[in-house]
Every structure is written in structure tokens, then in C-alpha cells.
Amino acid sequence: MGLVARAIEATGTPTVCLTAARSITAAANPPRAAFVEMPLGYTAGRPHDPAFQTDLLNRALTATWSITEPGTIVDIGVQWSDDQSWKDAATSGLDNGIRHADGDSRSPRLEEPQYQYESDRAAAEAATA
Amino acid sequence: MDLSRPVDYIARTTEQYSALGFEPYQWAHRPDPPAWAPLDKPLSESTVLLVGSGGAYREGQVAFHWKDDTGIRHIPTDQPASDVRVTHFAYDLEPARSDPNIVFPVDRLNEMVADGTIGGLAPEALACMGGIYSVSRAEEELAPAILDSMAQMPTDIDLVLLVPV
């Protein structure tokens, strides 16, 4: 998303990237980023915790207006938990430190649409028929 | 590792690939300074466009596939997150399917518009699939598709909020 942010900003629209992967975002070097200490898959908060999610977005958007130097990443002080032991096992695949996956921690790169529900497939086929 | 430090996913992925006998993945590295467009309104007067790479789609749309899908999906933001589906090969889908706001925070953004924190939300959000293996395909296919969609939006966008996974 850092590369996309750079491309958007180059057309004149300001951007901010949320990120839970600081090193990846630092390498891509987007104009503005807000770093959260969250496992991958939880960039915008804990599930079913609207107060946490709102606080995260408020901090990220407030930080956005504080950035004056292109390429800045602000740590907005959001943590998954005071217990940071999840970081020990976290990888960029399905083993995000919260859930453990055996073996290769990425799902196969399937070339067919991967629907959440089988009924979505029928709905999509009806819509495109 | 020092648990007070952010997880270095570049180093972790290199270790993981090495253990599997693969060459290190070449992450996008752009040391040259990014373009800069100033924010010229306060947040409370700004219209925000949500762009999420968690693989969100809506019922009736073709879902993303998991092999470098550089397509995008337009998702109306007047619909609740509970109507949003997600699909992705590289993160645990179960929590995001239970509450899509954790990768596609449309409910929270609508609430922030309602309480005056944010000026407005673009009528459609843009969803894409992260984990495009080829950096050049991300730059030459995905980014232009997002720019084309933005150019066709009837609303002026003051800030794009990008939410990766």
C-alpha cells in the first residue's frame, strides 16, 4: 500500500497509510504513515471492540495532520495487548503470533475467485450473467 | 527478540523463505522522497476515501483470487461492514469475517462522520488484494486502477486512508 500511496500523492491527493508492519512501510516510504503494534490481520483494531477501533482511527487521523516531513511514520501508541509475547512468533503469513499455522504459513496462491460463502459465487455469477 | 520493538517482517520473511529454500523476497524499496500533497483543510472538513487491501468484496461481486489479483472492487460506504466479505491468502480471515471493520473500518468512519470528527466519507470505498508478489504489477496495474477509480469519483477527496493487512 505504500507504493499505492506514493502514486496517489503524486496526483495531488494527500494520503495516510495505517501500518502494522513498520519495516515494510519504511522500505516503501509513503508520504505519511501511522504505525500500530497490532498483529497482521488486525490493522484497524480488535474485532467487536468499537471503542478500540475508533480510538485507533482517531489517533491515526490526528497524527496525519501532525506530519510535515514526507516519509514520516508516526507510532500512534496503539498496542494489541500489554503482553507483547505475540511478537515472538509473528510472521508475515498466517502465523501472525495470535494464531498458529503448521508448515508453510501462507495459503496456496489459487487462481480462481475465493468466495467467503458459496452463495456469493452464485450471486456473482447471476450479476455477471 | 526485544519485545518492545516492532516486529521486523522483512527479516522474518527472509528467515522463513530461507528455511523453505527460497531466495529472499525483494520488498519494494523506495529511498527517494515521496511526492507531497499538503492537507489544506482540517479533518472535520475533509472527505476521506477508504482504500483497503484486505481483499474485501460485496455479495454480487466476483471475489478476489489469491494469485496476484490486481483488480479492485468498489464498495458503497452506506452499507454496514457486516455486508462486507473478505478473502486473502496471507492473513487469518476468521476474525475479519467476524468483524470486517478490523481490516475495512467503514462502520467506524461513518460514525466519525456522524459525530463531526470527519467531514465526510467518499460514497464508495476501494478494495484490493494485498500481497501482489510482483512489485511492478502493483505499480503498473493496481495503482493505475485505483487512480482511474478516483478520477471518476463525483466527490472531491481530501485524504485517502490506506488500510493494509
GROMACS .gro file of C-alpha atoms in nm:
model
  294
    1MET     CA    1   0.000   0.000   0.000
    2GLY     CA    2   0.298   0.227   0.043
    3LEU     CA    3   0.358   0.224  -0.331
    4VAL     CA    4  -0.010   0.298  -0.399
    5ALA     CA    5   0.004   0.588  -0.152
    6ARG     CA    6   0.306   0.730  -0.333
    7ALA     CA    7   0.123   0.703  -0.667
    8ILE     CA    8  -0.191   0.872  -0.529
    9GLU     CA    9   0.001   1.152  -0.364
   10ALA     CA   10   0.185   1.218  -0.691
   11THR     CA   11  -0.152   1.307  -0.847
   12GLY     CA   12  -0.213   1.571  -0.579
   13THR     CA   13  -0.429   1.397  -0.318
   14PRO     CA   14  -0.289   1.359   0.036
   15THR     CA   15  -0.265   1.007   0.178
   16VAL     CA   16  -0.201   0.827   0.504
   17CYS     CA   17  -0.118   0.457   0.542
   18LEU     CA   18  -0.210   0.266   0.851
   19THR     CA   19   0.054   0.000   0.906
   20ALA     CA   20   0.124  -0.288   1.141
   21ALA     CA   21   0.444  -0.375   0.951
   22ARG     CA   22   0.681  -0.089   1.016
   23SER     CA   23   0.983  -0.222   0.827
   24ILE     CA   24   0.783  -0.295   0.512
   25THR     CA   25   0.626   0.052   0.518
   26ALA     CA   26   0.961   0.219   0.589
   27ALA     CA   27   1.109   0.045   0.282
   28ALA     CA   28   0.820   0.153   0.054
   29ASN     CA   29   0.844   0.505   0.201
   30PRO     CA   30   0.492   0.650   0.159
   31PRO     CA   31   0.432   1.020   0.238
   32ARG     CA   32   0.256   0.964   0.575
   33ALA     CA   33   0.208   0.653   0.786
   34ALA     CA   34   0.059   0.569   1.126
   35PHE     CA   35   0.215   0.263   1.288
   36VAL     CA   36   0.013   0.036   1.517
   37GLU     CA   37   0.157  -0.251   1.726
   38MET     CA   38  -0.104  -0.496   1.602
   39PRO     CA   39  -0.070  -0.848   1.459
   40LEU     CA   40  -0.117  -0.876   1.083
   41GLY     CA   41  -0.484  -0.909   1.001
   42TYR     CA   42  -0.583  -0.664   1.277
   43THR     CA   43  -0.454  -0.337   1.130
   44ALA     CA   44  -0.766  -0.137   1.222
   45GLY     CA   45  -0.827  -0.286   1.564
   46ARG     CA   46  -0.961  -0.567   1.774
   47PRO     CA   47  -1.276  -0.739   1.645
   48HIS     CA   48  -1.605  -0.634   1.804
   49ASP     CA   49  -1.432  -0.360   2.002
   50PRO     CA   50  -1.567  -0.037   1.852
   51ALA     CA   51  -1.408   0.183   2.121
   52PHE     CA   52  -1.062   0.040   2.041
   53GLN     CA   53  -1.122   0.080   1.665
   54THR     CA   54  -1.245   0.439   1.700
   55ASP     CA   55  -0.951   0.534   1.923
   56LEU     CA   56  -0.709   0.382   1.670
   57LEU     CA   57  -0.860   0.575   1.378
   58ASN     CA   58  -0.877   0.899   1.578
   59ARG     CA   59  -0.510   0.870   1.666
   60ALA     CA   60  -0.413   0.785   1.308
   61LEU     CA   61  -0.607   1.072   1.156
   62THR     CA   62  -0.489   1.322   1.417
   63ALA     CA   63  -0.130   1.210   1.355
   64THR     CA   64  -0.182   1.261   0.983
   65TRP     CA   65  -0.226   1.633   1.034
   66SER     CA   66   0.088   1.648   1.253
   67ILE     CA   67   0.321   1.517   0.981
   68THR     CA   68   0.519   1.783   0.799
   69GLU     CA   69   0.810   1.579   0.661
   70PRO     CA   70   0.742   1.347   0.362
   71GLY     CA   71   0.814   0.986   0.451
   72THR     CA   72   0.728   1.013   0.821
   73ILE     CA   73   0.596   0.712   1.016
   74VAL     CA   74   0.431   0.808   1.346
   75ASP     CA   75   0.392   0.546   1.621
   76ILE     CA   76   0.039   0.630   1.738
   77GLY     CA   77   0.070   0.431   2.061
   78VAL     CA   78  -0.182   0.159   1.982
   79GLN     CA   79  -0.099  -0.188   2.116
   80TRP     CA   80  -0.269  -0.522   2.067
   81SER     CA   81  -0.201  -0.600   2.433
   82ASP     CA   82   0.028  -0.506   2.720
   83ASP     CA   83   0.153  -0.864   2.682
   84GLN     CA   84   0.375  -0.842   2.375
   85SER     CA   85   0.469  -1.209   2.361
   86TRP     CA   86   0.271  -1.248   2.035
   87LYS     CA   87   0.558  -1.074   1.857
   88ASP     CA   88   0.791  -1.368   1.918
   89ALA     CA   89   0.605  -1.596   1.679
   90ALA     CA   90   0.467  -1.339   1.436
   91THR     CA   91   0.544  -1.387   1.067
   92SER     CA   92   0.407  -1.217   0.759
   93GLY     CA   93   0.196  -1.523   0.679
   94LEU     CA   94  -0.090  -1.687   0.865
   95ASP     CA   95   0.127  -1.729   1.176
   96ASN     CA   96   0.057  -1.377   1.297
   97GLY     CA   97   0.151  -1.450   1.657
   98ILE     CA   98  -0.212  -1.489   1.759
   99ARG     CA   99  -0.294  -1.797   1.556
  100HIS     CA  100  -0.053  -2.077   1.475
  101ALA     CA  101  -0.046  -2.239   1.132
  102ASP     CA  102   0.154  -2.554   1.067
  103GLY     CA  103   0.410  -2.573   0.789
  104ASP     CA  104   0.415  -2.308   0.519
  105SER     CA  105   0.219  -2.026   0.673
  106ARG     CA  106   0.061  -1.896   0.353
  107SER     CA  107  -0.240  -2.036   0.177
  108PRO     CA  108  -0.192  -2.163  -0.179
  109ARG     CA  109  -0.199  -1.898  -0.449
  110LEU     CA  110  -0.525  -2.018  -0.601
  111GLU     CA  111  -0.616  -1.869  -0.937
  112GLU     CA  112  -0.995  -1.895  -0.903
  113PRO     CA  113  -1.209  -1.645  -0.707
  114GLN     CA  114  -1.208  -1.740  -0.338
  115TYR     CA  115  -1.556  -1.669  -0.203
  116GLN     CA  116  -1.635  -1.628   0.166
  117TYR     CA  117  -1.967  -1.805   0.115
  118GLU     CA  118  -2.065  -2.044  -0.159
  119SER     CA  119  -2.380  -1.835  -0.204
  120ASP     CA  120  -2.154  -1.541  -0.302
  121ARG     CA  121  -2.043  -1.738  -0.606
  122ALA     CA  122  -2.399  -1.783  -0.727
  123ALA     CA  123  -2.473  -1.414  -0.660
  124ALA     CA  124  -2.167  -1.305  -0.856
  125GLU     CA  125  -2.246  -1.537  -1.146
  126ALA     CA  126  -2.605  -1.408  -1.155
  127ALA     CA  127  -2.482  -1.048  -1.150
  128THR     CA  128  -2.235  -1.101  -1.435
  129ALA     CA  129  -2.459  -1.327  -1.646
  130MET     CA  130   1.362  -1.062   2.011
  131ASP     CA  131   1.327  -0.737   2.204
  132LEU     CA  132   0.952  -0.733   2.255
  133SER     CA  133   0.943  -0.357   2.291
  134ARG     CA  134   1.047  -0.324   1.924
  135PRO     CA  135   0.817  -0.357   1.622
  136VAL     CA  136   0.827  -0.698   1.451
  137ASP     CA  137   1.067  -0.678   1.155
  138TYR     CA  138   0.861  -0.865   0.896
  139ILE     CA  139   1.124  -0.817   0.626
  140ALA     CA  140   1.381  -1.004   0.838
  141ARG     CA  141   1.123  -1.266   0.943
  142THR     CA  142   1.018  -1.331   0.584
  143THR     CA  143   1.379  -1.366   0.476
  144GLU     CA  144   1.434  -1.625   0.751
  145GLN     CA  145   1.113  -1.806   0.657
  146TYR     CA  146   1.195  -1.815   0.285
  147SER     CA  147   1.550  -1.925   0.358
  148ALA     CA  148   1.421  -2.215   0.571
  149LEU     CA  149   1.200  -2.319   0.278
  150GLY     CA  150   1.495  -2.295   0.039
  151PHE     CA  151   1.369  -1.982  -0.141
  152GLU     CA  152   1.562  -1.672  -0.237
  153PRO     CA  153   1.489  -1.368  -0.018
  154TYR     CA  154   1.179  -1.175  -0.127
  155GLN     CA  155   1.266  -0.841  -0.281
  156TRP     CA  156   1.046  -0.595  -0.092
  157ALA     CA  157   0.971  -0.264  -0.260
  158HIS     CA  158   1.240  -0.019  -0.156
  159ARG     CA  159   1.190   0.346  -0.247
  160PRO     CA  160   1.454   0.557  -0.071
  161ASP     CA  161   1.375   0.861  -0.286
  162PRO     CA  162   1.143   1.105  -0.107
  163PRO     CA  163   0.771   1.053  -0.181
  164ALA     CA  164   0.557   1.314  -0.352
  165TRP     CA  165   0.385   1.550  -0.112
  166ALA     CA  166   0.036   1.700  -0.137
  167PRO     CA  167  -0.047   1.933   0.152
  168LEU     CA  168  -0.359   1.887   0.364
  169ASP     CA  169  -0.544   2.211   0.312
  170LYS     CA  170  -0.850   2.158   0.534
  171PRO     CA  171  -0.895   2.032   0.890
  172LEU     CA  172  -1.012   1.671   0.938
  173SER     CA  173  -1.359   1.794   1.035
  174GLU     CA  174  -1.399   1.943   0.686
  175SER     CA  175  -1.220   1.670   0.493
  176THR     CA  176  -1.375   1.398   0.280
  177VAL     CA  177  -1.193   1.068   0.332
  178LEU     CA  178  -1.163   0.784   0.081
  179LEU     CA  179  -1.107   0.441   0.234
  180VAL     CA  180  -0.877   0.208   0.038
  181GLY     CA  181  -0.828  -0.135   0.193
  182SER     CA  182  -0.604  -0.417   0.075
  183GLY     CA  183  -0.761  -0.687   0.289
  184GLY     CA  184  -0.945  -0.845  -0.003
  185ALA     CA  185  -1.291  -0.701   0.071
  186TYR     CA  186  -1.579  -0.754  -0.172
  187ARG     CA  187  -1.958  -0.744  -0.161
  188GLU     CA  188  -2.216  -1.007  -0.236
  189GLY     CA  189  -2.282  -0.993  -0.609
  190GLN     CA  190  -1.919  -0.912  -0.689
  191VAL     CA  191  -1.663  -1.162  -0.812
  192ALA     CA  192  -1.431  -1.241  -0.519
  193PHE     CA  193  -1.058  -1.185  -0.549
  194HIS     CA  194  -0.841  -1.479  -0.638
  195TRP     CA  195  -0.520  -1.547  -0.448
  196LYS     CA  196  -0.258  -1.529  -0.721
  197ASP     CA  197  -0.158  -1.168  -0.779
  198ASP     CA  198  -0.509  -1.032  -0.831
  199THR     CA  199  -0.451  -0.668  -0.924
  200GLY     CA  200  -0.822  -0.588  -0.963
  201ILE     CA  201  -1.023  -0.356  -0.741
  202ARG     CA  202  -1.380  -0.362  -0.606
  203HIS     CA  203  -1.599  -0.059  -0.537
  204ILE     CA  204  -1.785  -0.094  -0.208
  205PRO     CA  205  -2.066   0.150  -0.120
  206THR     CA  206  -1.995   0.307   0.218
  207ASP     CA  207  -2.363   0.350   0.312
  208GLN     CA  208  -2.376  -0.026   0.375
  209PRO     CA  209  -2.264  -0.170   0.709
  210ALA     CA  210  -1.940  -0.362   0.744
  211SER     CA  211  -2.148  -0.670   0.823
  212ASP     CA  212  -2.233  -0.681   0.450
  213VAL     CA  213  -1.863  -0.685   0.354
  214ARG     CA  214  -1.692  -1.014   0.272
  215VAL     CA  215  -1.315  -1.068   0.284
  216THR     CA  216  -1.080  -1.311   0.112
  217HIS     CA  217  -0.700  -1.325   0.129
  218PHE     CA  218  -0.423  -1.585   0.129
  219ALA     CA  219  -0.189  -1.428   0.381
  220TYR     CA  220  -0.379  -1.340   0.696
  221ASP     CA  221  -0.616  -1.515   0.933
  222LEU     CA  222  -0.960  -1.448   0.783
  223GLU     CA  223  -1.170  -1.570   1.072
  224PRO     CA  224  -1.160  -1.254   1.289
  225ALA     CA  225  -1.201  -1.022   0.988
  226ARG     CA  226  -1.500  -1.223   0.865
  227SER     CA  227  -1.648  -1.191   1.212
  228ASP     CA  228  -1.589  -0.813   1.217
  229PRO     CA  229  -1.472  -0.669   0.881
  230ASN     CA  230  -1.404  -0.332   1.049
  231ILE     CA  231  -1.063  -0.463   1.160
  232VAL     CA  232  -0.941  -0.453   0.800
  233PHE     CA  233  -1.209  -0.233   0.641
  234PRO     CA  234  -1.328   0.015   0.908
  235VAL     CA  235  -1.634   0.151   0.730
  236ASP     CA  236  -1.865   0.149   1.035
  237ARG     CA  237  -1.619   0.344   1.247
  238LEU     CA  238  -1.556   0.600   0.971
  239ASN     CA  239  -1.931   0.653   0.925
  240GLU     CA  240  -1.967   0.711   1.299
  241MET     CA  241  -1.684   0.964   1.289
  242VAL     CA  242  -1.862   1.148   1.008
  243ALA     CA  243  -2.187   1.141   1.207
  244ASP     CA  244  -2.022   1.289   1.517
  245GLY     CA  245  -1.840   1.556   1.316
  246THR     CA  246  -1.485   1.425   1.361
  247ILE     CA  247  -1.451   1.371   0.985
  248GLY     CA  248  -1.607   1.598   0.723
  249GLY     CA  249  -1.732   1.318   0.500
  250LEU     CA  250  -1.670   0.970   0.363
  251ALA     CA  251  -1.649   0.905  -0.011
  252PRO     CA  252  -1.968   0.725  -0.125
  253GLU     CA  253  -1.762   0.429  -0.240
  254ALA     CA  254  -1.456   0.274  -0.080
  255LEU     CA  255  -1.200   0.089  -0.290
  256ALA     CA  256  -1.094  -0.262  -0.203
  257CYS     CA  257  -0.800  -0.455  -0.339
  258MET     CA  258  -0.591  -0.759  -0.268
  259GLY     CA  259  -0.263  -0.714  -0.087
  260GLY     CA  260   0.031  -0.945  -0.135
  261ILE     CA  261   0.084  -0.883  -0.504
  262TYR     CA  262   0.410  -1.072  -0.547
  263SER     CA  263   0.534  -0.857  -0.833
  264VAL     CA  264   0.616  -0.502  -0.730
  265SER     CA  265   0.596  -0.389  -1.091
  266ARG     CA  266   0.243  -0.530  -1.124
  267ALA     CA  267   0.140  -0.342  -0.809
  268GLU     CA  268   0.275  -0.021  -0.959
  269GLU     CA  269   0.171  -0.077  -1.321
  270GLU     CA  270  -0.170  -0.244  -1.274
  271LEU     CA  271  -0.308  -0.190  -0.923
  272ALA     CA  272  -0.205   0.171  -0.862
  273PRO     CA  273  -0.338   0.295  -1.201
  274ALA     CA  274  -0.670   0.113  -1.142
  275ILE     CA  275  -0.708   0.296  -0.811
  276LEU     CA  276  -0.613   0.629  -0.970
  277ASP     CA  277  -0.865   0.572  -1.252
  278SER     CA  278  -1.141   0.500  -1.000
  279MET     CA  279  -1.053   0.809  -0.801
  280ALA     CA  280  -1.057   1.024  -1.114
  281GLN     CA  281  -1.411   0.907  -1.189
  282MET     CA  282  -1.546   0.974  -0.840
  283PRO     CA  283  -1.802   1.256  -0.827
  284THR     CA  284  -1.674   1.367  -0.484
  285ASP     CA  285  -1.353   1.561  -0.421
  286ILE     CA  286  -1.126   1.356  -0.196
  287ASP     CA  287  -0.924   1.543   0.067
  288LEU     CA  288  -0.746   1.243   0.218
  289VAL     CA  289  -0.700   0.879   0.120
  290LEU     CA  290  -0.679   0.643   0.416
  291LEU     CA  291  -0.499   0.323   0.314
  292VAL     CA  292  -0.552   0.018   0.530
  293PRO     CA  293  -0.323  -0.278   0.452
  294VAL     CA  294  -0.326  -0.609   0.638
   0.00000   0.00000   0.00000
